[in-house]
């Protein structure tokens, strides 16, 4: 009986070894061996592990890996864009669309204003750091996602995660809201452009009263440019409760604004790309001309000196960093969905890393050019205001001498009218202390730094500031036309990007709208 049982066990072991290995037989054999013969079970388990390693290496061989990778590559979408989706005619039009959207009206005035009130050169350092540490990565993110997925803002976020589709809808709503008020800014600039074809300019002097040779007293209490803005452009009432019909000239300007945008985009990327050559390149050319002209003005060096003077405490101010970040997002426009819409019409093989750096660099170039231009102009205006202050003081002293309040020895030199900035200071310092104490109570303090600060106040009405700047130049009519062509072109290119951020998500989300693109553009 013992020999029979031993022969039976030996035959069972041989049959188990000769069978193909699988997981169930392996577990069963291991359990039986451990129960019957522990030493033999350990030896058999080691041999079976070696066989398992051989099997696993066979299963996951390099040939199989290559086959799996080939299968995955076959399943992935091809790099070629869909045949029914339009594309930009060339890379230049694509970059112009990005630059046109990012360089807007806020670049021309708000950037120099923030630079002046937030540390000058320190603000520039913070802005450049944030531009390349935050602005470029966000810009690259939008470009890469839309370029890969070939969708607008709504579609891109839905592909990333269905739960994040609300981000795309939010971007769409932001474009709608911003486009509504941005078109009003364009309407204002368009109206000023039409009014610029006059000599003298209608805002250069205060209007006369009817049937009288005296100026309007309300205008004399303020400036002629401010009076023209509130009474002629906005036709503002004295009280907010007073209503009325829409202002005709602004309504017509708004209609013309949307008509120009519609004509520019009615044929899709074909008409938009051709329009961008004018609306993007022309502002850079005009900015360069204005920069050269402003540097030739008297006092321009004083404005540039204040620009380059860096205030170190601003580098450690959280408030300055916050304002710089606000300007970055407002100027560049990441998150609006316009970069996403524009990049969805470019082939997937495009190098969007370089595109992000190019767009950021051109945006920075436009901001710095506008800043130098504005600071040069403001330095000139501050110098002129200071000289007028000196002349008023001199006339006041002469009047007091004529009325015998001051002695004749206190009279200023006649050459003061030639160079008041330098001669007035020398004359006041040369007076004896007794005469100086008699003169100072009757004259005002003239400070070019204080004048510059007053000139740079109030960025809320940027158009009023620009009309003040225009009056500085000789041949103000020509420069008024040039300046407002610049502003209208900037607004048009920005509105094109905003409108693209509205139309593209609608077409991608609702495929039926793609058949009626022209009708959608008009609406």
PDB file of N, CA and C in Angstrom, residues 409-483:
ATOM      1  N   UNK A 409      12.864 148.434  -5.883  1.00  0.00           N
ATOM      2  CA  UNK A 409      14.004 147.518  -5.882  1.00  0.00           C
ATOM      3  C   UNK A 409      13.581 146.055  -6.042  1.00  0.00           C
ATOM      4  N   UNK A 410      12.324 145.752  -5.798  1.00  0.00           N
ATOM      5  CA  UNK A 410      11.857 144.367  -5.890  1.00  0.00           C
ATOM      6  C   UNK A 410      11.401 143.987  -7.296  1.00  0.00           C
ATOM      7  N   UNK A 411      11.511 144.887  -8.247  1.00  0.00           N
ATOM      8  CA  UNK A 411      11.019 144.604  -9.604  1.00  0.00           C
ATOM      9  C   UNK A 411      11.874 143.535 -10.277  1.00  0.00           C
ATOM     10  N   UNK A 412      11.261 142.583 -10.970  1.00  0.00           N
ATOM     11  CA  UNK A 412      12.016 141.524 -11.657  1.00  0.00           C
ATOM     12  C   UNK A 412      12.668 142.074 -12.918  1.00  0.00           C
ATOM     13  N   UNK A 413      13.715 141.417 -13.423  1.00  0.00           N
ATOM     14  CA  UNK A 413      14.401 141.898 -14.642  1.00  0.00           C
ATOM     15  C   UNK A 413      13.521 141.686 -15.878  1.00  0.00           C
ATOM     16  N   UNK A 414      13.752 142.521 -16.893  1.00  0.00           N
ATOM     17  CA  UNK A 414      12.970 142.432 -18.122  1.00  0.00           C
ATOM     18  C   UNK A 414      13.296 141.168 -18.914  1.00  0.00           C
ATOM     19  N   UNK A 415      14.473 140.644 -18.754  1.00  0.00           N
ATOM     20  CA  UNK A 415      14.867 139.434 -19.495  1.00  0.00           C
ATOM     21  C   UNK A 415      14.152 138.169 -19.017  1.00  0.00           C
ATOM     22  N   UNK A 416      13.335 138.307 -17.963  1.00  0.00           N
ATOM     23  CA  UNK A 416      12.617 137.140 -17.446  1.00  0.00           C
ATOM     24  C   UNK A 416      11.666 136.563 -18.491  1.00  0.00           C
ATOM     25  N   UNK A 417      11.149 137.383 -19.385  1.00  0.00           N
ATOM     26  CA  UNK A 417      10.211 136.903 -20.386  1.00  0.00           C
ATOM     27  C   UNK A 417      10.887 135.992 -21.416  1.00  0.00           C
ATOM     28  N   UNK A 418      12.214 136.039 -21.491  1.00  0.00           N
ATOM     29  CA  UNK A 418      12.927 135.185 -22.439  1.00  0.00           C
ATOM     30  C   UNK A 418      13.160 133.793 -21.860  1.00  0.00           C
ATOM     31  N   UNK A 419      13.626 133.713 -20.630  1.00  0.00           N
ATOM     32  CA  UNK A 419      13.899 132.419 -19.987  1.00  0.00           C
ATOM     33  C   UNK A 419      13.382 132.462 -18.552  1.00  0.00           C
ATOM     34  N   UNK A 420      12.082 132.368 -18.370  1.00  0.00           N
ATOM     35  CA  UNK A 420      11.546 132.530 -17.004  1.00  0.00           C
ATOM     36  C   UNK A 420      11.987 131.440 -16.039  1.00  0.00           C
ATOM     37  N   UNK A 421      12.208 130.214 -16.521  1.00  0.00           N
ATOM     38  CA  UNK A 421      12.537 129.111 -15.610  1.00  0.00           C
ATOM     39  C   UNK A 421      13.843 129.369 -14.867  1.00  0.00           C
ATOM     40  N   UNK A 422      14.848 129.854 -15.570  1.00  0.00           N
ATOM     41  CA  UNK A 422      16.161 130.059 -14.940  1.00  0.00           C
ATOM     42  C   UNK A 422      16.283 131.442 -14.310  1.00  0.00           C
ATOM     43  N   UNK A 423      15.758 132.476 -14.946  1.00  0.00           N
ATOM     44  CA  UNK A 423      15.948 133.848 -14.470  1.00  0.00           C
ATOM     45  C   UNK A 423      15.120 134.121 -13.222  1.00  0.00           C
ATOM     46  N   UNK A 424      13.906 133.564 -13.129  1.00  0.00           N
ATOM     47  CA  UNK A 424      13.053 133.827 -11.968  1.00  0.00           C
ATOM     48  C   UNK A 424      13.711 133.323 -10.684  1.00  0.00           C
ATOM     49  N   UNK A 425      14.268 132.121 -10.740  1.00  0.00           N
ATOM     50  CA  UNK A 425      14.899 131.555  -9.542  1.00  0.00           C
ATOM     51  C   UNK A 425      16.110 132.381  -9.120  1.00  0.00           C
ATOM     52  N   UNK A 426      16.915 132.798 -10.106  1.00  0.00           N
ATOM     53  CA  UNK A 426      18.098 133.608  -9.773  1.00  0.00           C
ATOM     54  C   UNK A 426      17.698 134.975  -9.213  1.00  0.00           C
ATOM     55  N   UNK A 427      16.645 135.564  -9.797  1.00  0.00           N
ATOM     56  CA  UNK A 427      16.189 136.877  -9.304  1.00  0.00           C
ATOM     57  C   UNK A 427      15.687 136.786  -7.868  1.00  0.00           C
ATOM     58  N   UNK A 428      14.902 135.740  -7.567  1.00  0.00           N
ATOM     59  CA  UNK A 428      14.348 135.605  -6.220  1.00  0.00           C
ATOM     60  C   UNK A 428      15.444 135.350  -5.201  1.00  0.00           C
ATOM     61  N   UNK A 429      16.438 134.583  -5.573  1.00  0.00           N
ATOM     62  CA  UNK A 429      17.537 134.312  -4.656  1.00  0.00           C
ATOM     63  C   UNK A 429      18.428 135.533  -4.452  1.00  0.00           C
ATOM     64  N   UNK A 430      18.523 136.394  -5.462  1.00  0.00           N
ATOM     65  CA  UNK A 430      19.397 137.567  -5.361  1.00  0.00           C
ATOM     66  C   UNK A 430      18.793 138.705  -4.548  1.00  0.00           C
ATOM     67  N   UNK A 431      17.505 138.624  -4.250  1.00  0.00           N
ATOM     68  CA  UNK A 431      16.879 139.683  -3.472  1.00  0.00           C
ATOM     69  C   UNK A 431      17.408 139.679  -2.041  1.00  0.00           C
ATOM     70  N   UNK A 432      17.574 140.844  -1.443  1.00  0.00           N
ATOM     71  CA  UNK A 432      17.927 140.889  -0.010  1.00  0.00           C
ATOM     72  C   UNK A 432      16.831 140.236   0.832  1.00  0.00           C
ATOM     73  N   UNK A 433      17.212 139.773   1.970  1.00  0.00           N
ATOM     74  CA  UNK A 433      16.262 139.041   2.795  1.00  0.00           C
ATOM     75  C   UNK A 433      15.065 139.902   3.163  1.00  0.00           C
ATOM     76  N   UNK A 434      15.296 141.229   3.357  1.00  0.00           N
ATOM     77  CA  UNK A 434      14.186 142.120   3.709  1.00  0.00           C
ATOM     78  C   UNK A 434      13.170 142.196   2.572  1.00  0.00           C
ATOM     79  N   UNK A 435      13.638 142.346   1.322  1.00  0.00           N
ATOM     80  CA  UNK A 435      12.735 142.399   0.165  1.00  0.00           C
ATOM     81  C   UNK A 435      12.090 141.034  -0.101  1.00  0.00           C
ATOM     82  N   UNK A 436      12.870 139.992   0.110  1.00  0.00           N
ATOM     83  CA  UNK A 436      12.318 138.654  -0.119  1.00  0.00           C
ATOM     84  C   UNK A 436      11.159 138.369   0.825  1.00  0.00           C
ATOM     85  N   UNK A 437      11.292 138.772   2.070  1.00  0.00           N
ATOM     86  CA  UNK A 437      10.193 138.571   3.024  1.00  0.00           C
ATOM     87  C   UNK A 437       8.971 139.393   2.646  1.00  0.00           C
ATOM     88  N   UNK A 438       9.173 140.522   1.962  1.00  0.00           N
ATOM     89  CA  UNK A 438       8.043 141.328   1.524  1.00  0.00           C
ATOM     90  C   UNK A 438       7.366 140.749   0.278  1.00  0.00           C
ATOM     91  N   UNK A 439       8.136 140.094  -0.599  1.00  0.00           N
ATOM     92  CA  UNK A 439       7.599 139.583  -1.871  1.00  0.00           C
ATOM     93  C   UNK A 439       6.914 138.233  -1.699  1.00  0.00           C
ATOM     94  N   UNK A 440       7.480 137.320  -0.938  1.00  0.00           N
ATOM     95  CA  UNK A 440       6.986 135.939  -0.848  1.00  0.00           C
ATOM     96  C   UNK A 440       5.517 135.815  -0.455  1.00  0.00           C
ATOM     97  N   UNK A 441       4.978 136.635   0.441  1.00  0.00           N
ATOM     98  CA  UNK A 441       3.554 136.476   0.763  1.00  0.00           C
ATOM     99  C   UNK A 441       2.609 136.742  -0.412  1.00  0.00           C
ATOM    100  N   UNK A 442       3.073 137.420  -1.462  1.00  0.00           N
ATOM    101  CA  UNK A 442       2.203 137.781  -2.581  1.00  0.00           C
ATOM    102  C   UNK A 442       2.359 136.861  -3.795  1.00  0.00           C
ATOM    103  N   UNK A 443       3.336 135.996  -3.767  1.00  0.00           N
ATOM    104  CA  UNK A 443       3.566 135.118  -4.924  1.00  0.00           C
ATOM    105  C   UNK A 443       3.279 133.676  -4.529  1.00  0.00           C
ATOM    106  N   UNK A 444       2.945 132.884  -5.511  1.00  0.00           N
ATOM    107  CA  UNK A 444       2.670 131.464  -5.281  1.00  0.00           C
ATOM    108  C   UNK A 444       3.935 130.641  -5.502  1.00  0.00           C
ATOM    109  N   UNK A 445       3.968 129.471  -4.902  1.00  0.00           N
ATOM    110  CA  UNK A 445       5.121 128.583  -5.045  1.00  0.00           C
ATOM    111  C   UNK A 445       5.026 127.845  -6.383  1.00  0.00           C
ATOM    112  N   UNK A 446       6.053 127.942  -7.176  1.00  0.00           N
ATOM    113  CA  UNK A 446       6.091 127.289  -8.494  1.00  0.00           C
ATOM    114  C   UNK A 446       7.053 126.107  -8.424  1.00  0.00           C
ATOM    115  N   UNK A 447       6.515 124.899  -8.579  1.00  0.00           N
ATOM    116  CA  UNK A 447       7.334 123.685  -8.524  1.00  0.00           C
ATOM    117  C   UNK A 447       7.014 122.816  -9.732  1.00  0.00           C
ATOM    118  N   UNK A 448       8.036 122.505 -10.505  1.00  0.00           N
ATOM    119  CA  UNK A 448       7.806 121.686 -11.696  1.00  0.00           C
ATOM    120  C   UNK A 448       7.419 120.261 -11.308  1.00  0.00           C
ATOM    121  N   UNK A 449       7.930 119.770 -10.173  1.00  0.00           N
ATOM    122  CA  UNK A 449       7.542 118.433  -9.714  1.00  0.00           C
ATOM    123  C   UNK A 449       6.067 118.394  -9.332  1.00  0.00           C
ATOM    124  N   UNK A 450       5.589 119.443  -8.663  1.00  0.00           N
ATOM    125  CA  UNK A 450       4.178 119.513  -8.296  1.00  0.00           C
ATOM    126  C   UNK A 450       3.303 119.662  -9.532  1.00  0.00           C
ATOM    127  N   UNK A 451       3.775 120.416 -10.513  1.00  0.00           N
ATOM    128  CA  UNK A 451       3.014 120.571 -11.756  1.00  0.00           C
ATOM    129  C   UNK A 451       2.902 119.244 -12.491  1.00  0.00           C
ATOM    130  N   UNK A 452       3.980 118.475 -12.500  1.00  0.00           N
ATOM    131  CA  UNK A 452       3.940 117.169 -13.156  1.00  0.00           C
ATOM    132  C   UNK A 452       2.959 116.242 -12.457  1.00  0.00           C
ATOM    133  N   UNK A 453       2.925 116.278 -11.145  1.00  0.00           N
ATOM    134  CA  UNK A 453       1.994 115.447 -10.391  1.00  0.00           C
ATOM    135  C   UNK A 453       0.552 115.825 -10.688  1.00  0.00           C
ATOM    136  N   UNK A 454       0.272 117.129 -10.790  1.00  0.00           N
ATOM    137  CA  UNK A 454      -1.085 117.562 -11.100  1.00  0.00           C
ATOM    138  C   UNK A 454      -1.486 117.191 -12.517  1.00  0.00           C
ATOM    139  N   UNK A 455      -0.528 117.236 -13.442  1.00  0.00           N
ATOM    140  CA  UNK A 455      -0.817 116.873 -14.824  1.00  0.00           C
ATOM    141  C   UNK A 455      -1.163 115.397 -14.936  1.00  0.00           C
ATOM    142  N   UNK A 456      -0.489 114.562 -14.135  1.00  0.00           N
ATOM    143  CA  UNK A 456      -0.703 113.114 -14.213  1.00  0.00           C
ATOM    144  C   UNK A 456      -1.864 112.635 -13.358  1.00  0.00           C
ATOM    145  N   UNK A 457      -2.623 113.516 -12.775  1.00  0.00           N
ATOM    146  CA  UNK A 457      -3.778 113.109 -11.983  1.00  0.00           C
ATOM    147  C   UNK A 457      -4.970 112.837 -12.894  1.00  0.00           C
ATOM    148  N   UNK A 458      -5.863 111.964 -12.398  1.00  0.00           N
ATOM    149  CA  UNK A 458      -7.145 111.765 -13.063  1.00  0.00           C
ATOM    150  C   UNK A 458      -7.099 110.977 -14.346  1.00  0.00           C
ATOM    151  N   UNK A 459      -6.804 109.659 -14.285  1.00  0.00           N
ATOM    152  CA  UNK A 459      -6.787 108.877 -15.511  1.00  0.00           C
ATOM    153  C   UNK A 459      -8.170 108.429 -15.959  1.00  0.00           C
ATOM    154  N   UNK A 460      -9.195 108.760 -15.179  1.00  0.00           N
ATOM    155  CA  UNK A 460     -10.537 108.269 -15.511  1.00  0.00           C
ATOM    156  C   UNK A 460     -11.032 108.751 -16.850  1.00  0.00           C
ATOM    157  N   UNK A 461     -10.676 109.964 -17.253  1.00  0.00           N
ATOM    158  CA  UNK A 461     -11.095 110.499 -18.545  1.00  0.00           C
ATOM    159  C   UNK A 461      -9.826 110.650 -19.385  1.00  0.00           C
ATOM    160  N   UNK A 462      -9.386 109.539 -19.971  1.00  0.00           N
ATOM    161  CA  UNK A 462      -8.138 109.542 -20.729  1.00  0.00           C
ATOM    162  C   UNK A 462      -8.257 110.381 -21.987  1.00  0.00           C
ATOM    163  N   UNK A 463      -9.444 110.459 -22.571  1.00  0.00           N
ATOM    164  CA  UNK A 463      -9.618 111.233 -23.800  1.00  0.00           C
ATOM    165  C   UNK A 463      -9.368 112.712 -23.527  1.00  0.00           C
ATOM    166  N   UNK A 464      -9.824 113.201 -22.364  1.00  0.00           N
ATOM    167  CA  UNK A 464      -9.577 114.596 -22.010  1.00  0.00           C
ATOM    168  C   UNK A 464      -8.080 114.850 -21.897  1.00  0.00           C
ATOM    169  N   UNK A 465      -7.362 113.909 -21.320  1.00  0.00           N
ATOM    170  CA  UNK A 465      -5.909 114.069 -21.199  1.00  0.00           C
ATOM    171  C   UNK A 465      -5.252 114.112 -22.572  1.00  0.00           C
ATOM    172  N   UNK A 466      -5.705 113.273 -23.493  1.00  0.00           N
ATOM    173  CA  UNK A 466      -5.117 113.268 -24.822  1.00  0.00           C
ATOM    174  C   UNK A 466      -5.443 114.539 -25.594  1.00  0.00           C
ATOM    175  N   UNK A 467      -6.630 115.072 -25.407  1.00  0.00           N
ATOM    176  CA  UNK A 467      -6.937 116.339 -26.070  1.00  0.00           C
ATOM    177  C   UNK A 467      -6.073 117.471 -25.512  1.00  0.00           C
ATOM    178  N   UNK A 468      -5.745 117.403 -24.230  1.00  0.00           N
ATOM    179  CA  UNK A 468      -4.801 118.380 -23.677  1.00  0.00           C
ATOM    180  C   UNK A 468      -3.421 118.235 -24.302  1.00  0.00           C
ATOM    181  N   UNK A 469      -2.996 116.980 -24.507  1.00  0.00           N
ATOM    182  CA  UNK A 469      -1.680 116.749 -25.093  1.00  0.00           C
ATOM    183  C   UNK A 469      -1.611 117.241 -26.532  1.00  0.00           C
ATOM    184  N   UNK A 470      -2.700 117.041 -27.258  1.00  0.00           N
ATOM    185  CA  UNK A 470      -2.712 117.427 -28.669  1.00  0.00           C
ATOM    186  C   UNK A 470      -2.519 118.922 -28.824  1.00  0.00           C
ATOM    187  N   UNK A 471      -3.115 119.693 -27.919  1.00  0.00           N
ATOM    188  CA  UNK A 471      -3.012 121.150 -28.006  1.00  0.00           C
ATOM    189  C   UNK A 471      -1.588 121.645 -27.786  1.00  0.00           C
ATOM    190  N   UNK A 472      -0.722 120.792 -27.275  1.00  0.00           N
ATOM    191  CA  UNK A 472       0.666 121.181 -27.028  1.00  0.00           C
ATOM    192  C   UNK A 472       1.429 121.342 -28.341  1.00  0.00           C
ATOM    193  N   UNK A 473       1.147 120.474 -29.320  1.00  0.00           N
ATOM    194  CA  UNK A 473       1.895 120.479 -30.566  1.00  0.00           C
ATOM    195  C   UNK A 473       1.510 121.669 -31.439  1.00  0.00           C
ATOM    196  N   UNK A 474       2.482 122.114 -32.209  1.00  0.00           N
ATOM    197  CA  UNK A 474       2.168 123.063 -33.276  1.00  0.00           C
ATOM    198  C   UNK A 474       1.567 122.273 -34.454  1.00  0.00           C
ATOM    199  N   UNK A 475       0.591 122.871 -35.121  1.00  0.00           N
ATOM    200  CA  UNK A 475      -0.147 122.106 -36.120  1.00  0.00           C
ATOM    201  C   UNK A 475      -1.018 121.074 -35.441  1.00  0.00           C
ATOM    202  N   UNK A 476      -1.778 121.528 -34.446  1.00  0.00           N
ATOM    203  CA  UNK A 476      -2.542 120.601 -33.599  1.00  0.00           C
ATOM    204  C   UNK A 476      -3.600 119.826 -34.374  1.00  0.00           C
ATOM    205  N   UNK A 477      -4.104 120.380 -35.461  1.00  0.00           N
ATOM    206  CA  UNK A 477      -5.119 119.656 -36.230  1.00  0.00           C
ATOM    207  C   UNK A 477      -4.551 118.372 -36.814  1.00  0.00           C
ATOM    208  N   UNK A 478      -3.356 118.455 -37.384  1.00  0.00           N
ATOM    209  CA  UNK A 478      -2.718 117.256 -37.950  1.00  0.00           C
ATOM    210  C   UNK A 478      -2.453 116.218 -36.873  1.00  0.00           C
ATOM    211  N   UNK A 479      -1.929 116.651 -35.737  1.00  0.00           N
ATOM    212  CA  UNK A 479      -1.610 115.706 -34.674  1.00  0.00           C
ATOM    213  C   UNK A 479      -2.874 115.159 -34.011  1.00  0.00           C
ATOM    214  N   UNK A 480      -3.953 115.934 -34.012  1.00  0.00           N
ATOM    215  CA  UNK A 480      -5.221 115.416 -33.483  1.00  0.00           C
ATOM    216  C   UNK A 480      -5.736 114.283 -34.359  1.00  0.00           C
ATOM    217  N   UNK A 481      -5.689 114.476 -35.667  1.00  0.00           N
ATOM    218  CA  UNK A 481      -6.122 113.408 -36.584  1.00  0.00           C
ATOM    219  C   UNK A 481      -5.251 112.174 -36.404  1.00  0.00           C
ATOM    220  N   UNK A 482      -3.938 112.384 -36.312  1.00  0.00           N
ATOM    221  CA  UNK A 482      -3.008 111.263 -36.155  1.00  0.00           C
ATOM    222  C   UNK A 482      -3.248 110.504 -34.856  1.00  0.00           C
ATOM    223  N   UNK A 483      -3.439 111.234 -33.774  1.00  0.00           N
ATOM    224  CA  UNK A 483      -3.618 110.594 -32.465  1.00  0.00           C
ATOM    225  C   UNK A 483      -4.908 109.792 -32.408  1.00  0.00           C
TER     226      UNK A 483
END
